[in-house]
CSV table of C-alpha atoms and ligand atoms in Angstrom, one decimal:
chain,number,residue,atom,x,y,z
A,249,MET,CA,-47.5,-19.2,1.7
A,250,PRO,CA,-46.6,-15.9,-0.5
A,251,ASP,CA,-48.9,-13.3,-1.9
A,252,THR,CA,-51.4,-13.7,-4.0
A,253,LEU,CA,-50.7,-12.1,-7.2
A,254,LEU,CA,-53.7,-12.7,-9.5
A,255,LYS,CA,-57.0,-13.7,-8.2
A,256,VAL,CA,-59.8,-15.0,-10.2
A,257,GLU,CA,-63.1,-15.0,-8.7
A,258,ASN,CA,-66.2,-16.2,-10.0
A,259,LEU,CA,-65.6,-15.1,-13.2
A,260,LYS,CA,-68.5,-15.6,-15.8
A,261,LYS,CA,-68.8,-14.7,-19.3
A,262,THR,CA,-71.8,-14.9,-21.7
A,263,TYR,CA,-71.6,-13.7,-25.3
A,264,GLU,CA,-74.8,-11.9,-26.9
A,265,SER,CA,-74.5,-13.2,-30.8
A,266,SER,CA,-77.2,-12.6,-33.6
A,267,THR,CA,-78.0,-16.6,-32.9
A,268,GLY,CA,-78.6,-16.0,-28.9
A,269,ILE,CA,-76.6,-16.0,-25.6
A,270,VAL,CA,-73.8,-18.3,-25.6
A,271,GLU,CA,-72.5,-18.9,-22.1
A,272,ALA,CA,-69.0,-19.2,-22.6
A,273,ILE,CA,-67.6,-18.9,-18.8
A,274,GLY,CA,-69.9,-20.7,-16.6
A,275,ASP,CA,-68.0,-20.0,-13.3
A,276,ILE,CA,-64.5,-19.9,-12.7
A,277,SER,CA,-62.1,-19.1,-9.8
A,278,PHE,CA,-58.8,-19.7,-8.9
A,279,ALA,CA,-55.5,-18.2,-8.0
A,280,MET,CA,-52.1,-17.3,-8.5
A,281,HIS,CA,-49.2,-16.6,-6.5
A,282,GLN,CA,-46.1,-14.1,-7.0
A,283,GLY,CA,-43.3,-16.3,-8.6
A,284,GLU,CA,-45.2,-19.3,-9.9
A,285,LEU,CA,-46.1,-20.5,-13.2
A,286,VAL,CA,-49.4,-21.7,-13.8
A,287,CYS,CA,-50.4,-23.5,-17.1
A,288,ILE,CA,-54.3,-23.4,-17.9
A,289,VAL,CA,-55.0,-26.6,-20.5
A,290,GLY,CA,-58.9,-27.7,-21.2
A,291,PRO,CA,-60.5,-29.0,-24.6
A,292,SER,CA,-61.0,-26.5,-28.0
A,293,GLY,CA,-63.6,-23.7,-27.4
A,294,CYS,CA,-63.7,-24.7,-23.3
A,295,GLY,CA,-63.3,-20.8,-23.5
A,296,LYS,CA,-59.3,-20.5,-22.7
A,297,THR,CA,-58.9,-16.9,-24.7
A,298,THR,CA,-62.0,-15.6,-23.1
A,299,LEU,CA,-60.7,-16.5,-19.8
A,300,LEU,CA,-57.4,-14.5,-21.1
A,301,LYS,CA,-59.2,-11.5,-22.1
A,302,CYS,CA,-60.9,-10.9,-19.3
A,303,VAL,CA,-57.5,-11.6,-17.1
A,304,ALA,CA,-55.7,-8.8,-19.7
A,305,GLY,CA,-58.6,-6.4,-19.3
A,306,LEU,CA,-59.7,-6.8,-22.4
A,307,LEU,CA,-63.4,-8.2,-22.4
A,308,ARG,CA,-65.4,-7.1,-19.0
A,309,PRO,CA,-66.5,-10.2,-17.4
A,310,THR,CA,-70.4,-10.6,-16.9
A,311,ALA,CA,-70.2,-11.1,-13.2
A,312,GLY,CA,-67.0,-12.1,-10.9
A,313,VAL,CA,-64.5,-10.8,-9.9
A,314,ILE,CA,-60.5,-10.6,-11.4
A,315,GLU,CA,-57.5,-8.7,-9.5
A,316,LEU,CA,-54.3,-8.2,-9.7
A,317,ASP,CA,-52.2,-7.3,-6.9
A,318,GLY,CA,-55.2,-6.4,-5.1
A,319,GLN,CA,-56.2,-4.1,-7.2
A,320,PRO,CA,-59.5,-4.7,-9.4
A,321,VAL,CA,-58.6,-5.5,-13.3
A,322,THR,CA,-60.9,-3.6,-15.5
A,323,ASP,CA,-58.2,-2.3,-18.0
A,324,PRO,CA,-55.2,-3.6,-19.7
A,325,PRO,CA,-52.9,-3.4,-16.4
A,326,GLU,CA,-49.5,-1.8,-17.2
A,327,ASN,CA,-47.6,-4.6,-15.1
A,328,MET,CA,-48.8,-6.9,-17.2
A,329,ALA,CA,-47.3,-8.0,-20.3
A,330,LEU,CA,-48.6,-10.7,-23.4
A,331,VAL,CA,-47.3,-13.3,-25.5
A,332,PHE,CA,-49.3,-14.5,-28.1
A,333,GLN,CA,-49.3,-17.4,-31.2
A,334,GLU,CA,-48.7,-14.8,-34.0
A,335,TYR,CA,-45.3,-13.6,-33.3
A,336,GLY,CA,-45.3,-12.0,-37.0
A,337,ARG,CA,-48.1,-9.7,-36.0
A,338,SER,CA,-46.6,-8.7,-32.5
A,339,LEU,CA,-43.5,-7.6,-33.6
A,340,TYR,CA,-43.2,-4.0,-35.9
A,341,PRO,CA,-41.8,-5.0,-39.4
A,342,TRP,CA,-40.2,-1.6,-39.4
A,343,LEU,CA,-38.3,-1.8,-36.1
A,344,THR,CA,-35.1,-3.6,-35.0
A,345,VAL,CA,-35.3,-6.3,-32.9
A,346,ARG,CA,-33.7,-3.8,-30.5
A,347,GLY,CA,-36.3,-1.3,-31.3
A,348,ASN,CA,-39.2,-4.0,-30.4
A,349,VAL,CA,-37.4,-5.0,-27.6
A,350,GLU,CA,-37.0,-1.2,-26.1
A,351,LEU,CA,-40.3,-0.2,-27.3
A,352,PRO,CA,-42.8,-0.4,-24.4
A,353,LEU,CA,-40.2,0.9,-22.6
A,354,ARG,CA,-40.9,3.8,-23.9
A,355,HIS,CA,-43.7,4.4,-21.4
A,356,LYS,CA,-41.9,3.9,-18.5
A,357,LYS,CA,-39.3,6.8,-16.9
A,358,LEU,CA,-36.1,5.2,-16.9
A,359,SER,CA,-32.8,6.8,-18.1
A,360,ARG,CA,-31.0,6.4,-21.5
A,361,ALA,CA,-28.6,4.1,-19.5
A,362,GLU,CA,-30.7,1.8,-17.2
A,363,ARG,CA,-33.0,1.4,-20.5
A,364,ASP,CA,-30.3,0.3,-22.7
A,365,ARG,CA,-29.0,-2.1,-19.7
A,366,LEU,CA,-33.0,-3.7,-19.5
A,367,ILE,CA,-32.8,-4.7,-23.2
A,368,ASP,CA,-28.9,-6.0,-23.4
A,369,ASP,CA,-29.9,-8.1,-20.3
A,370,ALA,CA,-32.9,-9.5,-22.1
A,371,LEU,CA,-31.7,-10.1,-25.4
A,372,HIS,CA,-28.9,-12.0,-23.3
A,373,ALA,CA,-31.7,-13.8,-21.2
A,374,VAL,CA,-33.2,-15.2,-24.8
A,375,GLY,CA,-30.2,-15.9,-26.8
A,376,LEU,CA,-30.3,-12.7,-29.4
A,377,ASP,CA,-27.5,-10.3,-28.5
A,378,HIS,CA,-26.2,-11.2,-31.9
A,379,ALA,CA,-29.2,-10.2,-33.1
A,380,ALA,CA,-30.2,-7.1,-31.8
A,381,LYS,CA,-29.9,-4.9,-35.1
A,382,SER,CA,-31.8,-7.1,-37.3
A,383,TYR,CA,-34.8,-7.0,-38.4
A,384,PRO,CA,-37.8,-9.5,-37.1
A,385,TRP,CA,-38.8,-10.7,-41.2
A,386,GLN,CA,-34.6,-11.6,-41.1
A,387,LEU,CA,-35.0,-14.1,-38.2
A,388,SER,CA,-37.3,-17.5,-37.8
A,389,GLY,CA,-40.2,-17.9,-36.1
A,390,GLY,CA,-38.8,-18.8,-33.0
A,391,MET,CA,-36.0,-16.3,-33.2
A,392,GLN,CA,-39.3,-13.9,-33.6
A,393,GLN,CA,-40.8,-15.5,-30.7
A,394,ARG,CA,-37.9,-14.7,-28.2
A,395,VAL,CA,-37.8,-11.4,-29.8
A,396,ALA,CA,-41.8,-11.3,-28.2
A,397,ILE,CA,-40.3,-12.7,-24.8
A,398,ALA,CA,-37.0,-10.1,-24.8
A,399,ARG,CA,-39.9,-7.1,-25.0
A,400,ALA,CA,-42.1,-8.8,-21.9
A,401,VAL,CA,-38.7,-9.5,-19.8
A,402,ALA,CA,-36.9,-6.3,-20.5
A,403,TYR,CA,-40.4,-4.5,-19.5
A,404,GLN,CA,-40.5,-6.4,-15.9
A,405,PRO,CA,-44.5,-7.2,-15.4
A,406,GLU,CA,-45.5,-8.3,-12.7
A,407,VAL,CA,-47.2,-11.2,-14.5
A,408,LEU,CA,-46.6,-12.5,-17.8
A,409,ILE,CA,-49.5,-13.7,-20.0
A,410,MET,CA,-48.6,-16.2,-22.7
A,411,ASP,CA,-51.4,-17.4,-24.8
A,412,GLU,CA,-50.8,-20.7,-27.1
A,413,PRO,CA,-46.9,-18.9,-27.6
A,414,PHE,CA,-45.3,-22.0,-29.2
A,415,ALA,CA,-48.1,-23.3,-30.8
A,416,ALA,CA,-46.7,-22.6,-34.4
A,417,VAL,CA,-43.1,-23.0,-34.6
A,418,ASP,CA,-41.8,-26.7,-35.3
A,419,ALA,CA,-41.4,-29.5,-32.3
A,420,GLN,CA,-37.6,-28.7,-31.8
A,421,THR,CA,-38.1,-24.9,-31.5
A,422,ARG,CA,-40.5,-25.3,-29.4
A,423,ALA,CA,-38.9,-27.2,-26.9
A,424,ASP,CA,-36.2,-24.7,-26.9
A,425,LEU,CA,-38.3,-22.6,-26.7
A,426,GLU,CA,-39.9,-23.9,-23.4
A,427,ASP,CA,-36.5,-24.8,-21.4
A,428,LEU,CA,-36.2,-21.1,-21.9
A,429,VAL,CA,-39.5,-20.2,-20.4
A,430,ARG,CA,-38.6,-22.9,-17.1
A,431,THR,CA,-35.2,-21.2,-16.9
A,432,LEU,CA,-36.8,-17.5,-17.0
A,433,HIS,CA,-39.0,-18.7,-14.5
A,434,ARG,CA,-36.4,-19.8,-12.7
A,435,GLU,CA,-33.8,-18.0,-13.0
A,436,ARG,CA,-35.2,-14.6,-12.7
A,437,GLY,CA,-38.4,-15.4,-10.5
A,438,MET,CA,-40.9,-14.6,-13.5
A,439,SER,CA,-44.7,-14.9,-12.7
A,440,ILE,CA,-46.2,-17.1,-15.9
A,441,LEU,CA,-49.3,-17.8,-16.9
A,442,PHE,CA,-49.2,-20.1,-19.7
A,443,VAL,CA,-52.3,-21.5,-21.6
A,444,THR,CA,-51.8,-24.2,-23.9
A,445,HIS,CA,-53.7,-27.0,-25.5
A,446,ASP,CA,-50.7,-29.2,-25.3
A,447,ILE,CA,-51.2,-31.5,-22.2
A,448,ASP,CA,-46.9,-32.5,-21.9
A,449,GLU,CA,-46.5,-28.9,-22.5
A,450,SER,CA,-48.4,-28.5,-19.6
A,451,VAL,CA,-46.9,-30.7,-17.2
A,452,SER,CA,-43.6,-30.2,-18.3
A,453,LEU,CA,-43.7,-26.0,-17.7
A,454,GLY,CA,-46.1,-25.8,-14.8
A,455,GLU,CA,-46.2,-26.2,-11.0
A,456,ARG,CA,-49.8,-26.2,-11.5
A,457,VAL,CA,-51.4,-27.0,-14.3
A,458,VAL,CA,-55.5,-25.9,-14.2
A,459,VAL,CA,-58.1,-28.1,-16.4
A,460,LEU,CA,-60.8,-26.4,-17.9
A,461,SER,CA,-63.5,-28.2,-18.1
A,462,LYS,CA,-65.8,-27.6,-21.7
A,463,SER,CA,-68.0,-24.2,-21.9
A,464,PRO,CA,-69.7,-23.3,-19.8
A,465,THR,CA,-66.2,-23.4,-18.3
A,466,TRP,CA,-65.3,-24.4,-14.7
A,467,VAL,CA,-62.0,-25.5,-13.3
A,468,GLN,CA,-62.3,-29.1,-13.2
A,469,GLU,CA,-59.3,-29.9,-11.4
A,470,ASP,CA,-56.2,-27.7,-9.9
A,471,LEU,CA,-53.1,-30.2,-10.1
A,472,HIS,CA,-50.2,-29.4,-8.2
A,473,ILE,CA,-47.3,-30.8,-10.2
A,474,ASP,CA,-45.2,-32.4,-8.1
A,475,LEU,CA,-41.7,-32.7,-10.6
A,476,PRO,CA,-38.5,-31.7,-9.5
A,477,GLU,CA,-38.1,-27.8,-10.3
A,478,ASP,CA,-35.3,-28.8,-12.5
A,479,ARG,CA,-36.8,-30.0,-15.9
A,480,ASP,CA,-35.6,-30.1,-19.1
A,481,GLN,CA,-37.1,-31.8,-22.1
A,482,ILE,CA,-34.9,-35.6,-21.7
A,483,THR,CA,-34.6,-36.7,-18.3
A,484,THR,CA,-38.6,-34.5,-17.1
A,485,ARG,CA,-40.4,-36.5,-19.8
A,486,ALA,CA,-38.6,-39.3,-19.3
A,487,MET,CA,-39.7,-39.6,-16.2
A,488,PRO,CA,-42.4,-42.3,-14.4
A,489,ARG,CA,-43.9,-39.5,-12.9
A,490,PHE,CA,-44.2,-37.1,-15.8
A,491,THR,CA,-46.0,-40.2,-17.7
A,492,GLU,CA,-47.9,-40.6,-14.7
A,493,LEU,CA,-49.5,-36.4,-14.5
A,494,ARG,CA,-49.6,-36.6,-18.6
A,495,THR,CA,-51.8,-39.7,-18.3
A,496,HIS,CA,-54.0,-38.2,-15.7
A,497,VAL,CA,-54.4,-34.8,-17.3
A,498,TYR,CA,-54.9,-36.6,-20.4
A,499,GLU,CA,-58.0,-38.5,-19.1
A,500,GLN,CA,-59.2,-35.1,-17.3
A,501,ILE,CA,-59.4,-34.3,-20.5
A,502,GLN,CA,-61.2,-37.0,-22.5
A,503,ARG,CA,-63.5,-36.4,-19.3
A,504,ALA,CA,-64.3,-32.1,-19.9
A,505,LYS,CA,-64.8,-33.0,-23.6
A,506,ARG,CA,-67.3,-35.7,-23.0
A,507,GLY,CA,-69.1,-33.2,-20.1
A,508,GLU,CA,-68.3,-36.2,-17.6
A,509,ALA,CA,-67.0,-34.2,-14.9
A,510,VAL,CA,-69.3,-33.5,-12.2
A,511,ARG,CA,-68.7,-30.1,-10.7
A,512,ALA,CA,-68.4,-29.9,-6.7
A,513,GLN,CA,-71.4,-27.9,-5.1
A,514,GLY,CA,-69.9,-25.3,-2.4
B,880,ADP,P1,-60.8,-21.3,-26.6
B,880,ADP,O1,-59.9,-20.2,-26.3
B,880,ADP,O2,-61.0,-22.1,-25.4
B,880,ADP,O3,-61.3,-21.9,-28.1
B,880,ADP,P2,-62.9,-19.0,-26.5
B,880,ADP,O4,-62.8,-18.3,-25.1
B,880,ADP,O5,-62.5,-18.8,-27.8
B,880,ADP,O6,-62.3,-20.8,-26.3
B,880,ADP,O7,-64.5,-19.6,-26.8
B,880,ADP,C1,-65.5,-20.3,-25.6
B,880,ADP,C2,-67.0,-20.2,-25.9
B,880,ADP,O8,-67.2,-19.1,-26.2
B,880,ADP,C3,-67.2,-20.9,-27.6
B,880,ADP,O9,-68.4,-21.6,-27.6
B,880,ADP,C4,-67.2,-19.9,-28.8
B,880,ADP,O10,-67.8,-20.2,-29.9
B,880,ADP,C5,-67.7,-18.7,-28.2
B,880,ADP,N1,-67.6,-17.8,-28.5
B,880,ADP,C6,-65.9,-17.2,-28.6
B,880,ADP,N2,-66.2,-15.2,-28.5
B,880,ADP,C7,-67.3,-15.3,-28.9
B,880,ADP,C8,-68.6,-13.7,-29.6
B,880,ADP,N3,-67.6,-12.9,-29.8
B,880,ADP,N4,-69.6,-13.9,-30.2
B,880,ADP,C9,-69.9,-15.2,-29.5
B,880,ADP,N5,-69.6,-16.3,-28.9
B,880,ADP,C10,-68.3,-16.4,-29.0
């Protein structure tokens, strides 16, 4: 069994608001191993954003433990990269594509040559070699999201967290970006925690799909996706097993929404 990379144990988060206490996350536990691609799905309002903010060290849990590489997460960890849905807000418009990819590397002690090599390699990996000198606003939404992904690839994080990264792009672009994520994972062994509300996306990308209950959240199911490693939009989605798995996850989410699933004790 590969090493545990990320551990979330008995995570609980309550918010105090003017209208009272909101128990957003009841009790979530799951672990992710080095080199895994794990998708998290759940009904809207189930606490996905809260969970990610805790994992990213941006929000302090009410109770429970989060560990990355055996170290407790109390602040944003250096060995983590994040890609959000709002690519427009995560890129700096006054920097070129190359400048945007380079930015986080400035905090690493690297020679100029090594930095350039990482940037060139990342731009090549996302298919943007030709756009290095462009500015983000000159690019389509899908290409801007590729820049955000290139920035994460160049940074070489231990884990890449993606929060509904393709929710704002058109269907064709989304399909291309999903294939890109699979390729990065397969060819570079990147460990990726991918949050989505799209059931098909979770099944086609993940090696595991963690289904969350409705709030106060717990892990309703941690499902192994036994599809072949080599996946693409057409072949994989045409497989009978894909249909079985997506139907299963869909039913689980319907149960979650209705609050029907009962949590096993112990
Ligand atoms: P998701 O990302 O799955 O839509 P969230 O993590 O945003 O879910 O929210 C989970 C629950 O916590 C919801 O009931 C939401 O209303 C509540 N919540 C989120 N942020 C706050 C906050 N700052 N104050 C009070 N309640 C919040």
